[in-house]
Coordinates of C-alpha atoms in Angstrom, one line a residue:
Chain F
M335 CA 157.4 58.0 77.3
I336 CA 155.3 57.7 74.1
K337 CA 155.2 54.3 72.5
T338 CA 154.5 53.7 68.8
C339 CA 152.9 51.1 66.7
D340 CA 151.4 50.6 63.1
V341 CA 148.0 49.1 64.1
L342 CA 146.3 49.5 67.5
V343 CA 143.5 47.0 67.9
I344 CA 140.8 47.9 70.5
G345 CA 139.0 44.8 71.7
G346 CA 140.3 41.2 72.3
G347 CA 137.3 39.2 71.2
P348 CA 137.1 37.2 68.0
A349 CA 137.2 40.2 65.7
G350 CA 140.1 41.9 67.5
L351 CA 142.1 38.6 67.6
A352 CA 141.6 37.9 63.9
A353 CA 142.5 41.5 63.1
A354 CA 145.6 41.5 65.2
I355 CA 146.9 38.2 63.7
S356 CA 146.1 39.3 60.2
A357 CA 147.8 42.8 60.6
H358 CA 150.8 41.1 62.2
K359 CA 151.1 38.6 59.3
E360 CA 151.1 41.6 56.8
G361 CA 154.2 42.9 58.7
A362 CA 152.7 45.6 60.9
R363 CA 153.7 46.3 64.5
V364 CA 150.5 45.5 66.3
V365 CA 149.3 46.2 69.9
L366 CA 145.9 44.8 71.1
V367 CA 144.1 46.5 74.0
E368 CA 141.5 44.5 76.0
R369 CA 139.6 45.8 79.1
E370 CA 139.0 42.4 80.6
A371 CA 141.5 40.0 82.3
R372 CA 141.3 37.4 79.6
L373 CA 141.2 37.4 75.8
G374 CA 138.2 35.9 74.0
G375 CA 135.5 38.4 74.5
I376 CA 131.9 37.2 74.8
L377 CA 133.0 33.7 73.6
K378 CA 134.3 33.0 77.1
Q379 CA 130.8 32.7 78.3
C380 CA 129.2 31.1 75.1
I381 CA 129.9 27.5 76.3
H382 CA 127.3 26.1 73.8
D383 CA 128.5 24.5 70.6
G384 CA 127.9 25.4 67.0
F385 CA 130.8 27.8 66.5
G386 CA 133.3 27.3 63.6
L387 CA 131.1 25.3 61.2
V388 CA 131.8 27.7 58.3
R389 CA 135.4 28.2 59.1
F390 CA 136.7 25.0 60.6
N391 CA 133.9 22.6 59.5
E392 CA 133.7 21.6 63.1
K393 CA 131.1 22.2 65.8
L394 CA 133.1 24.0 68.5
S395 CA 132.0 25.6 71.8
G396 CA 132.7 29.3 72.2
P397 CA 135.8 28.9 74.4
E398 CA 137.3 26.3 72.0
Y399 CA 136.8 28.6 69.0
A400 CA 138.3 31.6 70.8
E401 CA 141.3 29.6 72.2
R402 CA 142.3 28.5 68.7
F403 CA 142.9 32.2 67.9
I404 CA 144.4 33.1 71.3
D405 CA 146.9 30.2 70.9
E406 CA 147.9 31.6 67.4
F407 CA 148.0 35.1 68.8
R408 CA 150.4 34.1 71.6
E409 CA 152.5 31.9 69.2
L410 CA 153.1 34.9 67.0
G411 CA 154.2 37.0 70.0
I412 CA 151.8 39.8 69.4
E413 CA 151.7 42.4 72.1
S414 CA 148.5 42.6 74.2
K415 CA 147.5 44.9 77.0
L416 CA 144.9 43.3 79.3
L417 CA 142.8 45.1 82.0
T418 CA 143.4 48.2 79.9
F419 CA 141.0 50.9 78.9
V420 CA 141.2 53.4 76.0
T421 CA 140.3 56.7 77.6
S422 CA 140.8 58.9 74.5
L423 CA 141.7 58.7 70.9
E424 CA 142.8 61.8 69.1
R425 CA 143.9 62.6 65.5
I426 CA 147.6 63.7 65.1
P427 CA 149.6 64.4 61.9
E428 CA 151.2 60.9 62.1
G429 CA 147.9 59.1 62.7
F430 CA 146.3 58.8 66.1
K431 CA 147.2 59.3 69.7
A432 CA 145.7 56.8 72.2
T433 CA 145.6 57.2 75.9
L434 CA 145.4 54.0 77.8
V435 CA 144.8 53.4 81.5
S436 CA 145.8 50.1 83.2
R437 CA 147.2 48.9 86.5
D438 CA 150.5 50.3 85.3
G439 CA 149.0 53.8 85.2
V440 CA 148.5 56.0 82.1
E441 CA 150.3 55.3 78.8
V442 CA 150.3 57.0 75.5
Y443 CA 150.5 55.2 72.1
E444 CA 151.0 56.9 68.7
T445 CA 149.7 54.6 66.0
K446 CA 149.2 55.0 62.2
T447 CA 145.9 53.1 62.2
V448 CA 143.3 51.9 64.7
I449 CA 141.0 48.9 64.4
L450 CA 137.7 49.2 66.4
A451 CA 136.8 45.7 67.4
T452 CA 134.6 46.7 70.4
G453 CA 131.8 44.3 69.7
C454 CA 128.2 45.1 70.5
R455 CA 126.1 45.7 73.7
E456 CA 122.7 44.2 74.6
R457 CA 119.6 46.4 74.7
T458 CA 118.6 46.7 78.3
S459 CA 115.4 47.0 80.2
K460 CA 115.9 50.8 80.2
Q461 CA 115.6 50.7 76.4
V462 CA 112.4 48.6 76.4
F463 CA 109.5 50.4 77.9
I464 CA 108.0 48.3 80.7
H465 CA 105.7 49.6 83.4
G466 CA 105.9 48.8 87.1
T467 CA 108.5 48.7 90.0
R468 CA 112.2 48.3 89.6
P469 CA 113.0 45.1 91.5
A470 CA 116.1 42.8 91.2
G471 CA 115.7 39.9 88.9
I472 CA 115.5 41.7 85.5
F473 CA 118.6 40.7 83.5
T474 CA 119.7 40.8 79.9
A475 CA 120.3 37.3 78.5
G476 CA 124.0 38.0 78.4
T477 CA 124.1 38.8 82.1
A478 CA 122.2 35.6 83.0
Q479 CA 124.8 33.8 80.8
H480 CA 127.7 35.5 82.7
F481 CA 126.2 34.4 86.1
T482 CA 125.5 30.8 85.0
N483 CA 128.6 30.1 82.8
L484 CA 131.4 32.1 84.3
L485 CA 130.4 32.5 88.0
G486 CA 128.5 29.2 88.4
Q487 CA 125.5 30.9 89.9
L488 CA 122.0 30.1 88.7
P489 CA 120.2 33.5 88.6
T490 CA 116.7 32.1 88.6
K491 CA 114.4 29.3 89.6
R492 CA 111.5 30.2 87.4
C493 CA 111.7 32.9 84.7
V494 CA 110.0 34.5 81.7
I495 CA 112.1 35.4 78.6
L496 CA 111.2 38.5 76.6
G497 CA 112.5 38.5 73.1
S498 CA 113.5 35.6 70.8
G499 CA 117.0 36.6 70.1
D500 CA 119.6 33.8 69.9
I501 CA 121.2 34.5 73.3
G502 CA 117.7 34.3 74.9
L503 CA 117.0 31.0 73.2
I504 CA 120.4 29.6 74.2
M505 CA 119.8 30.7 77.8
A506 CA 116.3 29.1 77.8
R507 CA 118.0 25.8 77.2
R508 CA 120.9 26.4 79.5
L509 CA 118.7 27.4 82.4
T510 CA 116.5 24.4 81.9
L511 CA 119.5 22.1 81.8
E512 CA 120.6 23.5 85.2
G513 CA 117.1 22.9 86.7
A514 CA 115.4 26.2 86.3
E515 CA 111.9 26.5 84.9
V516 CA 111.5 28.6 81.8
V517 CA 107.8 29.4 81.6
G518 CA 108.0 30.7 78.1
V519 CA 109.6 33.0 75.5
Y520 CA 107.5 36.0 74.5
E521 CA 108.3 37.9 71.2
V522 CA 106.5 41.1 70.3
K523 CA 107.1 40.6 66.6
P524 CA 105.0 38.0 64.5
T525 CA 108.2 36.2 63.5
P526 CA 111.1 34.9 65.8
S527 CA 114.3 36.9 65.9
G528 CA 116.7 34.0 66.4
L529 CA 117.9 31.3 64.1
T530 CA 115.4 28.6 63.1
R531 CA 117.7 25.9 64.4
N532 CA 117.8 27.5 67.8
I533 CA 114.1 27.6 68.0
H534 CA 114.1 23.8 67.6
Q535 CA 117.1 22.7 69.6
C536 CA 116.7 25.2 72.5
L537 CA 112.9 25.5 72.8
N538 CA 111.1 22.6 71.1
D539 CA 113.5 20.0 72.5
Y540 CA 112.7 21.1 76.0
N541 CA 109.0 21.9 75.4
I542 CA 109.5 25.6 76.1
P543 CA 106.6 27.5 74.5
L544 CA 107.3 30.4 72.1
H545 CA 104.5 33.0 72.1
L546 CA 104.8 35.3 69.1
S547 CA 103.0 38.7 69.1
H548 CA 103.2 38.9 72.9
T549 CA 105.0 41.2 75.2
V550 CA 105.6 42.0 78.9
T551 CA 103.5 44.9 79.9
R552 CA 104.2 45.2 83.6
V553 CA 106.6 43.9 86.3
F554 CA 105.7 43.3 89.9
G555 CA 107.8 43.0 93.1
Q556 CA 109.5 45.2 95.7
D557 CA 113.0 43.9 96.3
R558 CA 112.9 40.9 93.9
L559 CA 110.6 40.3 90.9
T560 CA 107.6 38.3 91.8
A561 CA 105.5 38.3 88.6
V562 CA 105.2 39.8 85.2
E563 CA 102.1 40.7 83.2
I564 CA 102.0 39.4 79.6
A565 CA 99.7 40.7 76.9
E566 CA 99.1 39.9 73.2
V567 CA 99.8 42.7 70.8
D568 CA 98.1 43.9 67.6
D569 CA 99.6 44.5 64.1
H570 CA 101.1 47.7 65.4
M571 CA 102.7 45.9 68.3
K572 CA 100.4 47.6 70.8
P573 CA 99.1 45.5 73.7
I574 CA 95.5 44.3 73.2
S575 CA 93.3 45.2 76.2
G576 CA 91.7 42.1 77.9
T577 CA 94.5 39.7 76.9
E578 CA 96.6 40.3 80.0
E579 CA 97.8 37.4 82.0
I580 CA 99.9 37.5 85.2
I581 CA 102.8 34.9 85.4
D582 CA 104.6 34.3 88.7
C583 CA 108.4 34.3 88.2
D584 CA 111.6 35.4 90.0
A585 CA 113.4 36.7 86.9
L586 CA 112.7 38.3 83.6
I587 CA 115.4 37.7 81.0
L588 CA 115.6 40.1 78.1
S589 CA 116.9 39.1 74.6
V590 CA 115.7 42.1 72.7
G591 CA 118.5 43.0 70.5
L592 CA 122.1 43.9 70.1
I593 CA 123.6 47.3 69.2
P594 CA 127.1 47.9 67.8
E595 CA 129.3 49.7 70.3
N596 CA 130.9 52.8 68.7
E597 CA 131.5 55.2 71.5
I598 CA 135.2 55.6 70.6
A599 CA 134.3 55.9 66.9
E600 CA 131.9 58.7 67.6
T601 CA 134.5 60.8 69.4
L602 CA 136.5 60.8 66.1
D603 CA 133.3 61.8 64.0
V604 CA 133.3 58.4 62.3
Q605 CA 130.1 58.4 60.2
I606 CA 127.6 55.8 61.5
D607 CA 125.1 54.0 59.2
P608 CA 121.6 54.3 60.8
R609 CA 120.7 50.8 59.4
T610 CA 123.6 48.9 60.8
K611 CA 124.3 51.3 63.7
G612 CA 128.0 50.7 62.9
P613 CA 130.5 52.8 60.9
I614 CA 130.0 53.3 57.2
C615 CA 132.9 51.3 55.7
D616 CA 134.5 50.5 52.3
A617 CA 135.2 46.9 51.3
H618 CA 138.5 47.1 53.3
L619 CA 136.5 48.0 56.3
M620 CA 138.0 51.4 56.7
T621 CA 135.5 53.9 58.1
T622 CA 134.9 57.5 56.8
V623 CA 137.9 58.6 58.8
P624 CA 141.1 57.5 57.0
G625 CA 143.1 55.1 59.2
I626 CA 140.2 54.0 61.4
F627 CA 138.9 50.5 60.6
S628 CA 135.9 48.6 62.0
C629 CA 135.2 44.9 62.2
G630 CA 133.1 42.2 63.9
N631 CA 129.9 43.1 65.8
A632 CA 131.0 46.8 66.2
L633 CA 130.6 47.0 62.4
H634 CA 127.2 45.2 62.2
V635 CA 125.6 42.5 64.3
N636 CA 126.7 39.2 62.8
D637 CA 124.7 35.9 63.1
L638 CA 127.8 33.7 63.1
V639 CA 131.3 34.2 64.7
D640 CA 132.9 32.8 61.6
Y641 CA 132.0 36.0 59.8
V642 CA 133.2 38.1 62.7
S643 CA 136.6 36.6 62.4
E644 CA 136.5 37.0 58.6
S645 CA 135.8 40.8 58.9
G646 CA 138.6 41.0 61.5
E647 CA 141.1 39.6 59.1
T648 CA 140.0 42.0 56.3
A649 CA 140.3 45.0 58.6
G650 CA 143.6 43.8 59.9
K651 CA 145.2 43.2 56.5
Y652 CA 144.0 46.6 55.0
A653 CA 145.0 48.5 58.2
A654 CA 148.5 47.1 57.8
H655 CA 148.4 48.2 54.1
F656 CA 147.2 51.6 55.0
A657 CA 150.1 52.1 57.5
I658 CA 152.2 52.0 54.3
G659 CA 149.9 54.5 52.6
T660 CA 147.6 54.8 49.4
D661 CA 145.1 57.3 48.1
R662 CA 141.5 56.1 48.3
V663 CA 138.7 56.6 45.9
P664 CA 135.4 55.7 47.6
V665 CA 132.2 54.8 45.7
E666 CA 128.9 54.3 47.6
I667 CA 126.7 51.2 47.3
H668 CA 123.0 52.1 47.6
P669 CA 120.6 49.4 48.9
N670 CA 117.0 49.2 47.8
E671 CA 113.9 49.2 50.1
N672 CA 113.9 45.3 50.6
I673 CA 117.4 45.4 52.1
L674 CA 117.8 46.0 55.8
Y675 CA 121.5 46.7 55.4
I676 CA 124.5 45.9 53.4
V677 CA 128.2 45.8 54.4
P678 CA 130.4 47.3 53.1
Q679 CA 128.5 50.5 52.3
R680 CA 131.2 51.6 49.8
I681 CA 134.1 50.2 47.9
D682 CA 137.6 51.8 47.5
L683 CA 138.7 51.9 43.8
S684 CA 142.4 52.2 44.9
E685 CA 142.4 48.6 46.2
D686 CA 141.9 45.2 44.6
N687 CA 138.1 44.6 44.4
H688 CA 138.1 41.2 42.6
E689 CA 136.8 39.2 45.5
T690 CA 134.9 41.5 47.7
V691 CA 133.0 39.9 50.6
V692 CA 129.5 41.5 50.9
Y693 CA 127.1 40.8 53.8
F694 CA 123.5 41.7 53.8
R695 CA 120.2 41.1 55.6
S696 CA 116.7 41.3 54.0
K697 CA 114.1 43.7 55.5
E698 CA 111.4 41.1 55.9
V699 CA 110.9 37.4 55.3
F700 CA 110.9 37.0 51.5
E701 CA 110.2 33.8 49.5
K702 CA 111.7 33.4 46.1
A703 CA 113.9 36.5 45.9
T704 CA 116.9 37.6 43.8
F705 CA 119.8 39.6 45.2
R706 CA 121.6 41.8 42.6
I707 CA 124.5 44.2 42.5
V708 CA 124.0 46.6 39.6
A709 CA 126.6 49.2 38.4
D710 CA 125.3 51.9 36.0
G711 CA 122.5 49.5 35.0
K712 CA 124.8 46.5 34.4
T713 CA 124.3 43.5 36.6
L714 CA 127.6 42.5 38.3
F715 CA 126.3 39.8 40.5
E716 CA 123.0 37.9 40.9
K717 CA 121.9 35.2 43.2
R718 CA 118.5 33.6 43.8
Y719 CA 117.2 32.6 47.2
T720 CA 114.3 30.3 48.1
F721 CA 114.1 32.2 51.4
L722 CA 115.6 35.4 52.8
K723 CA 115.0 35.9 56.5
P724 CA 116.2 39.0 58.5
P725 CA 117.8 36.9 61.4
E726 CA 119.9 35.0 58.9
M727 CA 122.7 37.1 57.5
E728 CA 123.7 36.4 53.8
K729 CA 127.2 36.5 52.5
V730 CA 128.2 36.7 48.9
V731 CA 131.5 37.4 47.1
V732 CA 131.3 40.0 44.4
D733 CA 133.8 40.8 41.6
F734 CA 133.5 44.6 41.5
A735 CA 136.6 44.7 39.2
S736 CA 134.6 43.0 36.4
F737 CA 133.1 46.4 35.5
N738 CA 135.0 49.6 34.9
I739 CA 133.7 51.4 38.1
R740 CA 134.6 55.1 38.2
A741 CA 134.2 57.6 41.0
N742 CA 130.8 58.7 39.6
T743 CA 129.4 55.1 38.9
A744 CA 126.0 54.4 40.6
I745 CA 126.2 51.1 42.4
R746 CA 122.9 49.6 43.6
A747 CA 122.2 46.6 45.7
E748 CA 118.7 45.1 45.1
V749 CA 116.5 42.4 46.5
E750 CA 113.8 41.7 44.0
V751 CA 110.8 39.6 45.2
E752 CA 108.9 37.4 42.8
G753 CA 105.4 38.7 42.3
Q754 CA 106.1 41.9 44.3
Chain C
M912 CA 105.2 12.2 56.9
S913 CA 107.1 14.3 59.5
T914 CA 108.5 17.7 59.1
I915 CA 111.7 18.6 61.1
V916 CA 114.2 21.3 61.1
C917 CA 117.8 20.3 60.7
I918 CA 120.1 21.6 63.5
T919 CA 123.4 20.4 62.0
C920 CA 124.4 23.8 60.6
P921 CA 123.0 27.4 60.8
R922 CA 121.2 27.0 57.5
G923 CA 118.4 25.2 59.4
C924 CA 116.8 23.3 56.5
T925 CA 113.1 22.2 56.8
I926 CA 113.2 18.5 56.0
N927 CA 110.3 16.1 55.2
V928 CA 110.9 12.5 56.1
E929 CA 108.7 9.5 55.8
Q930 CA 109.0 5.7 55.8
V931 CA 108.0 4.0 52.5
N932 CA 108.2 0.2 52.3
G933 CA 110.7 0.2 55.1
E934 CA 113.0 2.8 53.4
W935 CA 113.4 6.4 54.7
Q936 CA 112.6 9.0 52.1
V937 CA 114.1 12.4 52.9
T938 CA 113.4 15.6 51.0
G939 CA 114.2 19.3 51.6
N940 CA 117.7 18.6 52.9
S941 CA 120.7 20.4 51.2
C942 CA 123.4 17.9 52.2
K943 CA 124.2 14.4 53.3
K944 CA 124.4 15.4 56.9
G945 CA 120.8 16.6 56.7
K946 CA 119.6 13.2 55.5
E947 CA 121.5 11.4 58.2
F948 CA 120.1 13.9 60.8
A949 CA 116.5 13.4 59.6
I950 CA 116.7 9.6 59.8
N951 CA 118.4 9.7 63.2
E952 CA 115.7 12.1 64.4
M953 CA 113.0 9.5 63.5
T954 CA 114.8 6.5 64.9
A955 CA 117.3 7.6 67.7
P956 CA 117.5 11.3 68.1
K957 CA 120.8 12.6 69.5
R958 CA 122.1 15.8 70.9
T959 CA 125.4 17.4 72.1
I960 CA 125.2 18.9 75.5
C961 CA 127.4 21.7 76.8
S962 CA 127.6 22.7 80.4
T963 CA 130.0 23.7 83.2
V964 CA 131.6 21.8 86.1
K965 CA 132.4 23.2 89.5
T966 CA 136.1 23.8 90.4
T967 CA 138.0 24.5 93.6
F968 CA 139.7 27.5 91.9
A969 CA 138.5 30.9 93.3
D970 CA 139.3 32.7 90.0
A971 CA 137.5 30.3 87.8
P972 CA 134.6 28.8 89.9
V973 CA 133.3 26.8 86.9
L974 CA 135.0 25.1 83.9
P975 CA 133.1 24.8 80.6
C976 CA 132.7 21.2 79.3
R977 CA 130.7 19.2 76.7
V978 CA 130.2 15.6 75.7
S979 CA 132.9 14.3 73.2
A980 CA 130.1 13.0 70.9
D981 CA 126.3 13.2 70.6
I982 CA 124.3 11.4 73.2
P983 CA 120.7 10.0 73.1
K984 CA 118.3 12.9 73.6
D985 CA 116.5 11.0 76.4
K986 CA 119.8 10.8 78.4
I987 CA 120.4 14.6 78.5
F988 CA 119.1 15.1 82.1
D989 CA 120.8 12.0 83.3
V990 CA 124.1 13.2 81.9
M991 CA 123.5 16.6 83.4
K992 CA 123.1 15.0 86.9
E993 CA 126.6 13.3 86.5
I994 CA 128.2 16.6 85.3
N995 CA 126.7 18.4 88.3
K996 CA 128.3 15.9 90.7
V997 CA 131.8 16.7 89.6
V998 CA 134.2 19.2 91.4
V999 CA 137.5 19.7 89.4
S1000 CA 140.5 20.3 91.6
K1001 CA 143.3 19.8 89.0
P1002 CA 144.2 22.4 86.3
L1003 CA 142.8 20.4 83.5
D1004 CA 143.6 21.6 79.9
R1005 CA 141.2 22.0 77.0
G1006 CA 140.2 18.5 75.7
D1007 CA 141.1 16.7 79.0
V1008 CA 138.6 14.1 80.1
I1009 CA 136.4 15.1 83.1
I1010 CA 134.2 12.0 83.2
K1011 CA 135.3 8.9 81.3
D1012 CA 132.5 6.9 79.5
V1013 CA 129.7 8.8 81.2
L1014 CA 126.8 6.4 82.2
G1015 CA 128.3 3.8 79.9
L1016 CA 127.2 5.7 76.8
G1017 CA 130.7 5.4 75.3
V1018 CA 131.1 9.2 75.3
D1019 CA 133.4 11.2 77.6
V1020 CA 132.7 14.6 79.2
I1021 CA 135.6 16.8 78.3
A1022 CA 136.9 20.3 79.2
T1023 CA 136.4 22.9 76.5
S1024 CA 138.7 25.6 77.8
N1025 CA 142.3 25.9 79.0
L1026 CA 141.2 28.5 81.5
L1027 CA 142.5 26.6 84.6
T1028 CA 146.0 26.3 83.1
Q1029 CA 146.1 30.1 82.8
I1030 CA 145.5 31.0 86.4

């Protein structure tokens, strides 16, 4: 039997939960699909605090933050399907046909819209070129976090962390608290990738050294990792001969970046932005395929979960509206060379654009910079920053309706740096 | 003068703090919490710690927990030792107390998930 709904949400993490709740509140019939046994996504294992400062003005741990949404989701009686995979998504005249597989077998849903809230994946050792054998003991930071915080198993006694992403920094502290020795965090770039506060509260507080412009060049060990070779790198991130150092350790933990997960999106020919590695979206977070929406870390990698929830709410609301139906008029926003990326990449003139939430990251660390949105030469929005740092996502609210934007209007997003 | 990074919120302000005639002078902070943090950092630094406690439940071998309020920084490892002694055998709910008044610091260790009530 084919079941129907208005909005099918794929993913039960913070983005999917917020999207499902918001679509439900707009009157849509919502079904949420989650592959794991419990809702909450990656927040289940993020037991550290600092979540929800923007949204709730409270310092919550990951599970506490997630459970606020899960409680509301359950109170509203929204349907969820756990331990369920989406095996295919196809376009049909009425919208989309989703094939789901669970312990109940195969089920088919016909839905008017789909929200992709599939999160992101960690870059693995296969995606970072390291010489040597392939012993056990090389984990991503998220895997080490899963072992420690969900399974209660310490995966290392003495480790090296490669990459200064936030999860790596958080795990440096976590493993130290549990009695493991973290020899150091090594970052190939000359600047750290994680938030400044995490450098301080996770590394400096525990006297864990951070070595910038350093990388792991080789790993040693047959069954289990026994040592790694570290080297300093030059301006082009190439190891400098003669700077090698061997460090004994039983684990190498990688915190070398996150990539939005869009496998399902690609099967539907959703256009992907090479900058964000997520779908190109309008301000209502609809992708280039009408009826398909994206939010959270599947859209772009966020620095704070508060923004993940916010984008989920936007996608949920407009997916519900779309189920009723409007004609869209997309206009592109073109970022300049100082911007790493901007989300949304386009706005839809058929919707209300008075208070459009815009996220961006700068390409490099800039001092004294101005962010501007310019439409046909007229400045719609301007904000000055003392500092812009790529690890720290910026959020602004832009009134695109203050200018008579037409389908052929050239909209530019600029970061202008003083003295550049 | 000392330069510190505020960890109160993700903004991570760089704050300068120095004592002039017995008064703390704080610059570089963007809010009241930053000033408070800077002075605490110079006099009695405090931190929140989050960890897990063992359980007797096979489907959830550990339960996330944290201290109910900040504790002195130099007590972190002592509190960790207390947390690692505990084995939870009851289905505690989120917010329930796991260790009352840990080490007499006036702070409880509380559960941060309702996961044991769901299995």
